[in-house]
Amino acid sequence: TLAKLEADKISIFRINPANKELAQLPLANTCKSAIQSADRAYDHQKYSLAKDFYTEALKHSESSSHLLLRRGLCEFHLHNYYEAVIDMGKVLKIEADNIEALEVRGNSYYYLGELETAMNHYRKGLKSDPEHTSIKAAYKRLKKINDLANKAETAQSKHKYEDAIELLRKVVAIDVTNHIITDRYTIQLVKALKQNKQVSEAKNL
């Protein structure tokens, strides 16, 4: 019970006032309280608040891969992708094959438009678990984007603008949540439309 724990602490203090573990108890309690508050906030999707509490807890346990992972997840949900990359990188230095960190770091790079780096993280994750559902889906989506974009580039280089336009429309439609990718390939689509003398349609994009 709580009363017994307090009595035990008093007894330890009387026997050895310089006990190092006893001196650390207030910090441990502060850390525990911060983690509990962070977890509650995270469960209620209050990611900014949760992030602050995980940061407070990390002051007392800076090498905790679990806390770094949780804070990185908060950053990802807040669309702070650079910060998510940093935290997940720290997790992977501690646990090189942490599949959740690989997935979130890969997804963060994906939303930053760094597609090859994202792909490398997905490949590493699938190497650990070839049937990981969400990484497998992310890998297939990104592979489809790359394949269509490469075909569109080839079509444009051969002046097959109608083929390029069709392919680029498909690329843009794959994931409308990724604005960096949609903007990137919309610009290429506009170029292909102009090359195909479809100027008015290009202006409407």
PDB file of C-alpha atoms in Angstrom:
ATOM      1  CA  THR A   1       0.000   0.000   0.000  1.00  0.00           C
ATOM      2  CA  LEU A   2       0.946   3.675  -0.303  1.00  0.00           C
ATOM      3  CA  ALA A   3       1.203   3.979   3.495  1.00  0.00           C
ATOM      4  CA  LYS A   4       3.592   1.004   3.638  1.00  0.00           C
ATOM      5  CA  LEU A   5       5.758   2.477   0.847  1.00  0.00           C
ATOM      6  CA  GLU A   6       6.005   5.768   2.722  1.00  0.00           C
ATOM      7  CA  ALA A   7       6.902   3.878   5.926  1.00  0.00           C
ATOM      8  CA  ASP A   8       9.575   1.915   4.044  1.00  0.00           C
ATOM      9  CA  LYS A   9      11.072   5.170   2.708  1.00  0.00           C
ATOM     10  CA  ILE A  10      11.193   6.615   6.233  1.00  0.00           C
ATOM     11  CA  SER A  11      12.870   3.439   7.512  1.00  0.00           C
ATOM     12  CA  ILE A  12      15.466   3.507   4.719  1.00  0.00           C
ATOM     13  CA  PHE A  13      16.159   7.179   5.414  1.00  0.00           C
ATOM     14  CA  ARG A  14      16.718   6.499   9.129  1.00  0.00           C
ATOM     15  CA  ILE A  15      19.125   3.650   8.356  1.00  0.00           C
ATOM     16  CA  ASN A  16      21.006   5.481   5.573  1.00  0.00           C
ATOM     17  CA  PRO A  17      20.094   9.130   4.911  1.00  0.00           C
ATOM     18  CA  ALA A  18      22.509   9.195   1.936  1.00  0.00           C
ATOM     19  CA  ASN A  19      20.835   6.289   0.142  1.00  0.00           C
ATOM     20  CA  LYS A  20      21.096   7.093  -3.593  1.00  0.00           C
ATOM     21  CA  GLU A  21      17.957   5.201  -4.591  1.00  0.00           C
ATOM     22  CA  LEU A  22      15.930   7.102  -2.019  1.00  0.00           C
ATOM     23  CA  ALA A  23      17.288  10.398  -3.345  1.00  0.00           C
ATOM     24  CA  GLN A  24      16.080   9.428  -6.828  1.00  0.00           C
ATOM     25  CA  LEU A  25      12.531   8.634  -5.715  1.00  0.00           C
ATOM     26  CA  PRO A  26      11.139  12.168  -6.213  1.00  0.00           C
ATOM     27  CA  LEU A  27      12.522  12.215  -9.773  1.00  0.00           C
ATOM     28  CA  ALA A  28      11.095   8.756 -10.441  1.00  0.00           C
ATOM     29  CA  ASN A  29       7.700   9.874  -9.185  1.00  0.00           C
ATOM     30  CA  THR A  30       7.853  13.006 -11.366  1.00  0.00           C
ATOM     31  CA  CYS A  31       8.740  10.876 -14.390  1.00  0.00           C
ATOM     32  CA  LYS A  32       5.963   8.377 -13.662  1.00  0.00           C
ATOM     33  CA  SER A  33       3.412  11.168 -13.284  1.00  0.00           C
ATOM     34  CA  ALA A  34       4.501  12.752 -16.581  1.00  0.00           C
ATOM     35  CA  ILE A  35       4.212   9.412 -18.404  1.00  0.00           C
ATOM     36  CA  GLN A  36       0.738   8.769 -17.004  1.00  0.00           C
ATOM     37  CA  SER A  37      -0.399  12.255 -18.046  1.00  0.00           C
ATOM     38  CA  ALA A  38       1.180  11.795 -21.485  1.00  0.00           C
ATOM     39  CA  ASP A  39      -0.513   8.445 -22.046  1.00  0.00           C
ATOM     40  CA  ARG A  40      -3.902   9.860 -21.032  1.00  0.00           C
ATOM     41  CA  ALA A  41      -3.496  12.816 -23.389  1.00  0.00           C
ATOM     42  CA  TYR A  42      -2.333  10.543 -26.222  1.00  0.00           C
ATOM     43  CA  ASP A  43      -5.312   8.210 -25.765  1.00  0.00           C
ATOM     44  CA  HIS A  44      -7.586  11.258 -26.109  1.00  0.00           C
ATOM     45  CA  GLN A  45      -5.681  12.366 -29.253  1.00  0.00           C
ATOM     46  CA  LYS A  46      -4.376  15.487 -27.502  1.00  0.00           C
ATOM     47  CA  TYR A  47      -1.037  15.045 -29.205  1.00  0.00           C
ATOM     48  CA  SER A  48       0.473  18.446 -28.457  1.00  0.00           C
ATOM     49  CA  LEU A  49      -0.181  18.039 -24.733  1.00  0.00           C
ATOM     50  CA  ALA A  50       1.034  14.444 -24.801  1.00  0.00           C
ATOM     51  CA  LYS A  51       4.231  15.523 -26.565  1.00  0.00           C
ATOM     52  CA  ASP A  52       4.964  18.047 -23.809  1.00  0.00           C
ATOM     53  CA  PHE A  53       4.488  15.427 -21.097  1.00  0.00           C
ATOM     54  CA  TYR A  54       6.678  12.880 -22.933  1.00  0.00           C
ATOM     55  CA  THR A  55       9.345  15.573 -23.263  1.00  0.00           C
ATOM     56  CA  GLU A  56       9.151  16.152 -19.508  1.00  0.00           C
ATOM     57  CA  ALA A  57       9.480  12.419 -18.842  1.00  0.00           C
ATOM     58  CA  LEU A  58      12.467  12.186 -21.207  1.00  0.00           C
ATOM     59  CA  LYS A  59      14.340  14.702 -19.055  1.00  0.00           C
ATOM     60  CA  HIS A  60      14.556  11.917 -16.481  1.00  0.00           C
ATOM     61  CA  SER A  61      14.937   8.990 -18.914  1.00  0.00           C
ATOM     62  CA  GLU A  62      16.508  10.370 -22.082  1.00  0.00           C
ATOM     63  CA  SER A  63      17.514   6.972 -23.495  1.00  0.00           C
ATOM     64  CA  SER A  64      14.064   5.403 -23.207  1.00  0.00           C
ATOM     65  CA  SER A  65      13.186   4.070 -26.657  1.00  0.00           C
ATOM     66  CA  HIS A  66       9.542   3.730 -25.595  1.00  0.00           C
ATOM     67  CA  LEU A  67       9.236   7.392 -24.620  1.00  0.00           C
ATOM     68  CA  LEU A  68      11.079   8.539 -27.747  1.00  0.00           C
ATOM     69  CA  LEU A  69       8.772   6.400 -29.860  1.00  0.00           C
ATOM     70  CA  ARG A  70       5.674   7.840 -28.192  1.00  0.00           C
ATOM     71  CA  ARG A  71       6.872  11.422 -28.584  1.00  0.00           C
ATOM     72  CA  GLY A  72       7.759  10.712 -32.213  1.00  0.00           C
ATOM     73  CA  LEU A  73       4.242   9.413 -32.783  1.00  0.00           C
ATOM     74  CA  CYS A  74       2.869  12.662 -31.346  1.00  0.00           C
ATOM     75  CA  GLU A  75       5.081  14.656 -33.709  1.00  0.00           C
ATOM     76  CA  PHE A  76       3.861  12.562 -36.640  1.00  0.00           C
ATOM     77  CA  HIS A  77       0.200  13.075 -35.745  1.00  0.00           C
ATOM     78  CA  LEU A  78       0.899  16.816 -35.444  1.00  0.00           C
ATOM     79  CA  HIS A  79       2.454  16.735 -38.954  1.00  0.00           C
ATOM     80  CA  ASN A  80       5.830  17.713 -37.476  1.00  0.00           C
ATOM     81  CA  TYR A  81       7.577  15.276 -39.783  1.00  0.00           C
ATOM     82  CA  TYR A  82      11.146  16.509 -39.323  1.00  0.00           C
ATOM     83  CA  GLU A  83      10.801  16.140 -35.551  1.00  0.00           C
ATOM     84  CA  ALA A  84       9.275  12.673 -35.986  1.00  0.00           C
ATOM     85  CA  VAL A  85      12.250  11.666 -38.156  1.00  0.00           C
ATOM     86  CA  ILE A  86      14.648  12.807 -35.419  1.00  0.00           C
ATOM     87  CA  ASP A  87      12.902  10.946 -32.589  1.00  0.00           C
ATOM     88  CA  MET A  88      12.480   7.756 -34.614  1.00  0.00           C
ATOM     89  CA  GLY A  89      16.138   7.988 -35.600  1.00  0.00           C
ATOM     90  CA  LYS A  90      17.043   8.006 -31.895  1.00  0.00           C
ATOM     91  CA  VAL A  91      14.841   4.952 -31.343  1.00  0.00           C
ATOM     92  CA  LEU A  92      16.559   3.111 -34.204  1.00  0.00           C
ATOM     93  CA  LYS A  93      19.986   3.876 -32.731  1.00  0.00           C
ATOM     94  CA  ILE A  94      18.840   2.035 -29.601  1.00  0.00           C
ATOM     95  CA  GLU A  95      16.784  -0.654 -31.358  1.00  0.00           C
ATOM     96  CA  ALA A  96      17.898  -0.965 -34.986  1.00  0.00           C
ATOM     97  CA  ASP A  97      15.015  -3.254 -35.975  1.00  0.00           C
ATOM     98  CA  ASN A  98      12.177  -1.455 -34.193  1.00  0.00           C
ATOM     99  CA  ILE A  99       9.533  -1.963 -36.857  1.00  0.00           C
ATOM    100  CA  GLU A 100       7.182   0.752 -35.592  1.00  0.00           C
ATOM    101  CA  ALA A 101       9.980   3.315 -35.674  1.00  0.00           C
ATOM    102  CA  LEU A 102      10.922   2.205 -39.205  1.00  0.00           C
ATOM    103  CA  GLU A 103       7.321   2.601 -40.336  1.00  0.00           C
ATOM    104  CA  VAL A 104       6.763   6.032 -38.779  1.00  0.00           C
ATOM    105  CA  ARG A 105      10.140   7.315 -39.975  1.00  0.00           C
ATOM    106  CA  GLY A 106       9.388   5.982 -43.465  1.00  0.00           C
ATOM    107  CA  ASN A 107       5.960   7.626 -43.438  1.00  0.00           C
ATOM    108  CA  SER A 108       7.482  10.894 -42.246  1.00  0.00           C
ATOM    109  CA  TYR A 109       9.976  10.901 -45.115  1.00  0.00           C
ATOM    110  CA  TYR A 110       7.099  10.050 -47.463  1.00  0.00           C
ATOM    111  CA  TYR A 111       5.155  13.128 -46.368  1.00  0.00           C
ATOM    112  CA  LEU A 112       8.316  15.205 -46.664  1.00  0.00           C
ATOM    113  CA  GLY A 113       8.581  14.091 -50.296  1.00  0.00           C
ATOM    114  CA  GLU A 114      11.837  12.193 -49.731  1.00  0.00           C
ATOM    115  CA  LEU A 115      10.545   9.113 -51.492  1.00  0.00           C
ATOM    116  CA  GLU A 116      13.715   7.066 -51.897  1.00  0.00           C
ATOM    117  CA  THR A 117      14.545   7.390 -48.194  1.00  0.00           C
ATOM    118  CA  ALA A 118      10.972   6.434 -47.328  1.00  0.00           C
ATOM    119  CA  MET A 119      11.250   3.385 -49.575  1.00  0.00           C
ATOM    120  CA  ASN A 120      14.474   2.301 -47.853  1.00  0.00           C
ATOM    121  CA  HIS A 121      12.719   2.348 -44.473  1.00  0.00           C
ATOM    122  CA  TYR A 122       9.780   0.346 -45.815  1.00  0.00           C
ATOM    123  CA  ARG A 123      12.145  -2.223 -47.321  1.00  0.00           C
ATOM    124  CA  LYS A 124      13.986  -2.618 -44.020  1.00  0.00           C
ATOM    125  CA  GLY A 125      10.695  -3.025 -42.180  1.00  0.00           C
ATOM    126  CA  LEU A 126       9.503  -5.669 -44.634  1.00  0.00           C
ATOM    127  CA  LYS A 127      12.816  -7.472 -44.311  1.00  0.00           C
ATOM    128  CA  SER A 128      12.022  -7.927 -40.610  1.00  0.00           C
ATOM    129  CA  ASP A 129       8.360  -8.736 -41.218  1.00  0.00           C
ATOM    130  CA  PRO A 130       7.431  -9.443 -44.866  1.00  0.00           C
ATOM    131  CA  GLU A 131       3.708  -9.568 -44.012  1.00  0.00           C
ATOM    132  CA  HIS A 132       3.499  -6.362 -41.971  1.00  0.00           C
ATOM    133  CA  THR A 133       0.145  -5.042 -43.205  1.00  0.00           C
ATOM    134  CA  SER A 134       0.572  -1.264 -43.015  1.00  0.00           C
ATOM    135  CA  ILE A 135       4.212  -1.173 -44.173  1.00  0.00           C
ATOM    136  CA  LYS A 136       3.332  -3.499 -47.048  1.00  0.00           C
ATOM    137  CA  ALA A 137       0.493  -1.163 -48.074  1.00  0.00           C
ATOM    138  CA  ALA A 138       2.740   1.919 -47.812  1.00  0.00           C
ATOM    139  CA  TYR A 139       5.445   0.192 -49.861  1.00  0.00           C
ATOM    140  CA  LYS A 140       2.968  -0.786 -52.604  1.00  0.00           C
ATOM    141  CA  ARG A 141       1.523   2.737 -52.727  1.00  0.00           C
ATOM    142  CA  LEU A 142       4.937   4.345 -53.049  1.00  0.00           C
ATOM    143  CA  LYS A 143       6.075   1.780 -55.629  1.00  0.00           C
ATOM    144  CA  LYS A 144       2.972   2.571 -57.699  1.00  0.00           C
ATOM    145  CA  ILE A 145       3.716   6.309 -57.511  1.00  0.00           C
ATOM    146  CA  ASN A 146       7.319   5.748 -58.609  1.00  0.00           C
ATOM    147  CA  ASP A 147       6.387   3.362 -61.419  1.00  0.00           C
ATOM    148  CA  LEU A 148       3.717   5.653 -62.882  1.00  0.00           C
ATOM    149  CA  ALA A 149       5.910   8.743 -62.524  1.00  0.00           C
ATOM    150  CA  ASN A 150       8.811   7.015 -64.301  1.00  0.00           C
ATOM    151  CA  LYS A 151       6.520   5.897 -67.136  1.00  0.00           C
ATOM    152  CA  ALA A 152       5.159   9.447 -67.436  1.00  0.00           C
ATOM    153  CA  GLU A 153       8.686  10.840 -67.637  1.00  0.00           C
ATOM    154  CA  THR A 154       9.557   8.355 -70.368  1.00  0.00           C
ATOM    155  CA  ALA A 155       6.379   9.222 -72.286  1.00  0.00           C
ATOM    156  CA  GLN A 156       7.156  12.950 -72.098  1.00  0.00           C
ATOM    157  CA  SER A 157      10.696  12.398 -73.307  1.00  0.00           C
ATOM    158  CA  LYS A 158       9.251  10.581 -76.336  1.00  0.00           C
ATOM    159  CA  HIS A 159       6.709  13.402 -76.897  1.00  0.00           C
ATOM    160  CA  LYS A 160       3.829  11.038 -76.084  1.00  0.00           C
ATOM    161  CA  TYR A 161       2.066  13.771 -74.144  1.00  0.00           C
ATOM    162  CA  GLU A 162      -1.377  12.174 -73.995  1.00  0.00           C
ATOM    163  CA  ASP A 163       0.135   9.069 -72.386  1.00  0.00           C
ATOM    164  CA  ALA A 164       2.088  11.249 -69.957  1.00  0.00           C
ATOM    165  CA  ILE A 165      -1.046  13.205 -69.033  1.00  0.00           C
ATOM    166  CA  GLU A 166      -3.000  10.032 -68.324  1.00  0.00           C
ATOM    167  CA  LEU A 167      -0.189   8.609 -66.187  1.00  0.00           C
ATOM    168  CA  LEU A 168       0.323  11.844 -64.241  1.00  0.00           C
ATOM    169  CA  ARG A 169      -3.404  12.123 -63.498  1.00  0.00           C
ATOM    170  CA  LYS A 170      -3.182   8.677 -61.931  1.00  0.00           C
ATOM    171  CA  VAL A 171      -0.155   9.690 -59.845  1.00  0.00           C
ATOM    172  CA  VAL A 172      -1.878  12.815 -58.515  1.00  0.00           C
ATOM    173  CA  ALA A 173      -4.983  10.798 -57.574  1.00  0.00           C
ATOM    174  CA  ILE A 174      -3.147   8.112 -55.585  1.00  0.00           C
ATOM    175  CA  ASP A 175      -2.805  10.029 -52.311  1.00  0.00           C
ATOM    176  CA  VAL A 176      -4.415  13.457 -52.064  1.00  0.00           C
ATOM    177  CA  THR A 177      -3.299  13.734 -48.414  1.00  0.00           C
ATOM    178  CA  ASN A 178       0.339  14.080 -49.492  1.00  0.00           C
ATOM    179  CA  HIS A 179       0.420  17.663 -50.740  1.00  0.00           C
ATOM    180  CA  ILE A 180       4.113  17.635 -51.573  1.00  0.00           C
ATOM    181  CA  ILE A 181       3.682  14.715 -53.972  1.00  0.00           C
ATOM    182  CA  THR A 182       0.421  15.981 -55.497  1.00  0.00           C
ATOM    183  CA  ASP A 183       1.928  19.449 -56.005  1.00  0.00           C
ATOM    184  CA  ARG A 184       5.098  17.985 -57.513  1.00  0.00           C
ATOM    185  CA  TYR A 185       3.262  15.900 -60.096  1.00  0.00           C
ATOM    186  CA  THR A 186       0.549  18.478 -60.732  1.00  0.00           C
ATOM    187  CA  ILE A 187       3.328  20.805 -61.938  1.00  0.00           C
ATOM    188  CA  GLN A 188       4.511  18.052 -64.296  1.00  0.00           C
ATOM    189  CA  LEU A 189       0.904  17.483 -65.411  1.00  0.00           C
ATOM    190  CA  VAL A 190       0.523  21.189 -66.222  1.00  0.00           C
ATOM    191  CA  LYS A 191       3.712  21.025 -68.276  1.00  0.00           C
ATOM    192  CA  ALA A 192       2.481  17.961 -70.192  1.00  0.00           C
ATOM    193  CA  LEU A 193      -0.899  19.618 -70.880  1.00  0.00           C
ATOM    194  CA  LYS A 194       0.829  22.716 -72.266  1.00  0.00           C
ATOM    195  CA  GLN A 195       3.079  20.544 -74.397  1.00  0.00           C
ATOM    196  CA  ASN A 196      -0.085  18.888 -75.739  1.00  0.00           C
ATOM    197  CA  LYS A 197      -1.630  22.311 -76.545  1.00  0.00           C
ATOM    198  CA  GLN A 198      -4.196  21.975 -73.750  1.00  0.00           C
ATOM    199  CA  VAL A 199      -3.394  25.392 -72.283  1.00  0.00           C
ATOM    200  CA  SER A 200      -6.858  26.249 -70.928  1.00  0.00           C
ATOM    201  CA  GLU A 201      -7.054  22.918 -69.091  1.00  0.00           C
ATOM    202  CA  ALA A 202      -3.595  23.472 -67.668  1.00  0.00           C
ATOM    203  CA  LYS A 203      -4.655  26.872 -66.300  1.00  0.00           C
ATOM    204  CA  ASN A 204      -7.598  25.286 -64.476  1.00  0.00           C
ATOM    205  CA  LEU A 205      -5.433  22.922 -62.413  1.00  0.00           C
TER     206      LEU A 205
END
